[in-house]
mmCIF file of C-alpha atoms in Angstrom:
data_model
loop_
_atom_site.group_PDB
_atom_site.id
_atom_site.type_symbol
_atom_site.label_atom_id
_atom_site.label_comp_id
_atom_site.label_asym_id
_atom_site.label_seq_id
_atom_site.Cartn_x
_atom_site.Cartn_y
_atom_site.Cartn_z
ATOM 1 C CA UNK A 1465 158.120 93.729 119.016
ATOM 2 C CA UNK A 1466 155.656 94.388 121.848
ATOM 3 C CA UNK A 1467 157.097 91.405 123.759
ATOM 4 C CA UNK A 1468 160.752 92.470 123.293
ATOM 5 C CA UNK A 1469 163.100 91.680 125.068
ATOM 6 C CA UNK A 1470 161.284 88.499 126.196
ATOM 7 C CA UNK A 1471 160.903 87.440 122.569
ATOM 8 C CA UNK A 1472 163.077 88.728 119.741
ATOM 9 C CA UNK A 1473 161.778 89.402 116.234
ATOM 10 C CA UNK A 1474 164.235 86.904 114.693
ATOM 11 C CA UNK A 1475 165.383 83.511 115.925
ATOM 12 C CA UNK A 1476 162.946 82.920 118.793
ATOM 13 C CA UNK A 1477 160.247 80.256 118.731
ATOM 14 C CA UNK A 1478 157.054 80.091 120.762
ATOM 15 C CA UNK A 1479 155.524 76.741 121.635
ATOM 16 C CA UNK A 1480 151.923 76.987 122.771
ATOM 17 C CA UNK A 1481 149.665 74.491 124.486
ATOM 18 C CA UNK A 1482 145.899 74.723 124.839
ATOM 19 C CA UNK A 1483 145.344 72.641 127.977
ATOM 20 C CA UNK A 1484 146.076 75.253 130.691
ATOM 21 C CA UNK A 1485 143.405 77.791 129.634
ATOM 22 C CA UNK A 1486 140.761 75.057 129.482
ATOM 23 C CA UNK A 1487 141.650 73.821 132.945
ATOM 24 C CA UNK A 1488 141.777 77.322 134.456
ATOM 25 C CA UNK A 1489 145.493 77.138 135.194
ATOM 26 C CA UNK A 1490 146.413 80.585 133.907
ATOM 27 C CA UNK A 1491 147.829 83.129 136.319
ATOM 28 C CA UNK A 1492 149.149 86.691 136.346
ATOM 29 C CA UNK A 1493 152.553 86.739 134.650
ATOM 30 C CA UNK A 1494 151.821 83.969 132.151
ATOM 31 C CA UNK A 1495 152.466 84.654 128.463
ATOM 32 C CA UNK A 1496 149.503 83.810 126.231
ATOM 33 C CA UNK A 1497 148.509 83.914 122.586
ATOM 34 C CA UNK A 1498 145.136 85.589 122.058
ATOM 35 C CA UNK A 1499 142.925 86.998 119.329
ATOM 36 C CA UNK A 1500 143.752 90.607 118.533
ATOM 37 C CA UNK A 1501 141.068 92.974 119.869
ATOM 38 C CA UNK A 1502 141.376 95.366 116.933
ATOM 39 C CA UNK A 1503 142.749 93.305 114.022
ATOM 40 C CA UNK A 1504 140.297 90.612 112.960
ATOM 41 C CA UNK A 1505 141.924 87.282 112.160
ATOM 42 C CA UNK A 1506 145.257 88.152 113.814
ATOM 43 C CA UNK A 1507 146.739 86.891 117.036
ATOM 44 C CA UNK A 1508 148.910 88.609 119.624
ATOM 45 C CA UNK A 1509 151.423 87.317 122.153
ATOM 46 C CA UNK A 1510 151.017 89.125 125.498
ATOM 47 C CA UNK A 1511 151.512 88.738 129.252
ATOM 48 C CA UNK A 1512 148.537 88.433 131.651
ATOM 49 C CA UNK A 1513 148.439 91.408 134.035
ATOM 50 C CA UNK A 1514 145.062 90.810 135.646
ATOM 51 C CA UNK A 1515 141.776 88.927 135.748
ATOM 52 C CA UNK A 1516 138.171 90.072 136.215
ATOM 53 C CA UNK A 1517 137.878 92.310 139.283
ATOM 54 C CA UNK A 1518 141.611 93.093 139.476
ATOM 55 C CA UNK A 1519 142.653 96.752 139.503
ATOM 56 C CA UNK A 1520 145.400 97.483 136.964
ATOM 57 C CA UNK A 1521 147.663 100.529 136.945
ATOM 58 C CA UNK A 1522 147.928 101.903 133.409
ATOM 59 C CA UNK A 1523 151.025 104.103 133.067
ATOM 60 C CA UNK A 1524 150.569 107.290 131.036
ATOM 61 C CA UNK A 1525 154.152 107.498 129.635
ATOM 62 C CA UNK A 1526 153.551 111.235 129.462
ATOM 63 C CA UNK A 1527 154.809 114.046 131.644
ATOM 64 C CA UNK A 1528 151.461 115.820 131.241
ATOM 65 C CA UNK A 1529 149.045 113.082 132.360
ATOM 66 C CA UNK A 1530 149.230 110.839 135.398
ATOM 67 C CA UNK A 1531 148.741 107.095 135.595
ATOM 68 C CA UNK A 1532 145.186 105.778 135.778
ATOM 69 C CA UNK A 1533 143.681 102.714 137.405
ATOM 70 C CA UNK A 1534 141.271 100.390 135.608
ATOM 71 C CA UNK A 1535 139.193 97.517 136.984
ATOM 72 C CA UNK A 1536 139.195 94.500 134.668
ATOM 73 C CA UNK A 1537 135.551 93.818 133.661
ATOM 74 C CA UNK A 1538 133.835 90.503 134.339
ATOM 75 C CA UNK A 1539 134.621 87.923 131.653
ATOM 76 C CA UNK A 1540 137.837 89.686 130.582
ATOM 77 C CA UNK A 1541 141.587 89.399 131.102
ATOM 78 C CA UNK A 1542 144.018 92.340 130.988
ATOM 79 C CA UNK A 1543 146.919 91.637 128.627
ATOM 80 C CA UNK A 1544 149.953 93.768 127.838
ATOM 81 C CA UNK A 1545 153.257 93.472 126.043
ATOM 82 C CA UNK A 1546 156.596 93.551 127.829
ATOM 83 C CA UNK A 1547 157.662 96.534 125.692
ATOM 84 C CA UNK A 1548 154.916 99.110 126.373
ATOM 85 C CA UNK A 1549 156.625 101.841 124.351
ATOM 86 C CA UNK A 1550 156.158 99.677 121.236
ATOM 87 C CA UNK A 1551 152.754 98.126 121.904
ATOM 88 C CA UNK A 1552 149.431 99.522 120.759
ATOM 89 C CA UNK A 1553 146.981 96.685 121.340
#
């Protein structure tokens, strides 16, 4: 449910195409399917928030800590779910 409310857990379908990534047509805001960074063999559905060199604000969701800013490393893309309170990858 990390992409809720964009995608629901029941009744929604995702149709994916593989041409855009190969042609370099991805942009911030696109929804992509990618390999999970921490669960081998699994895939995740996430939204692109930034490309290499972009500075991303990472909210803390805590009253104790403040937000932090991260620069996306070369060769990487920053992905996140639309439901950050229920997303851990």
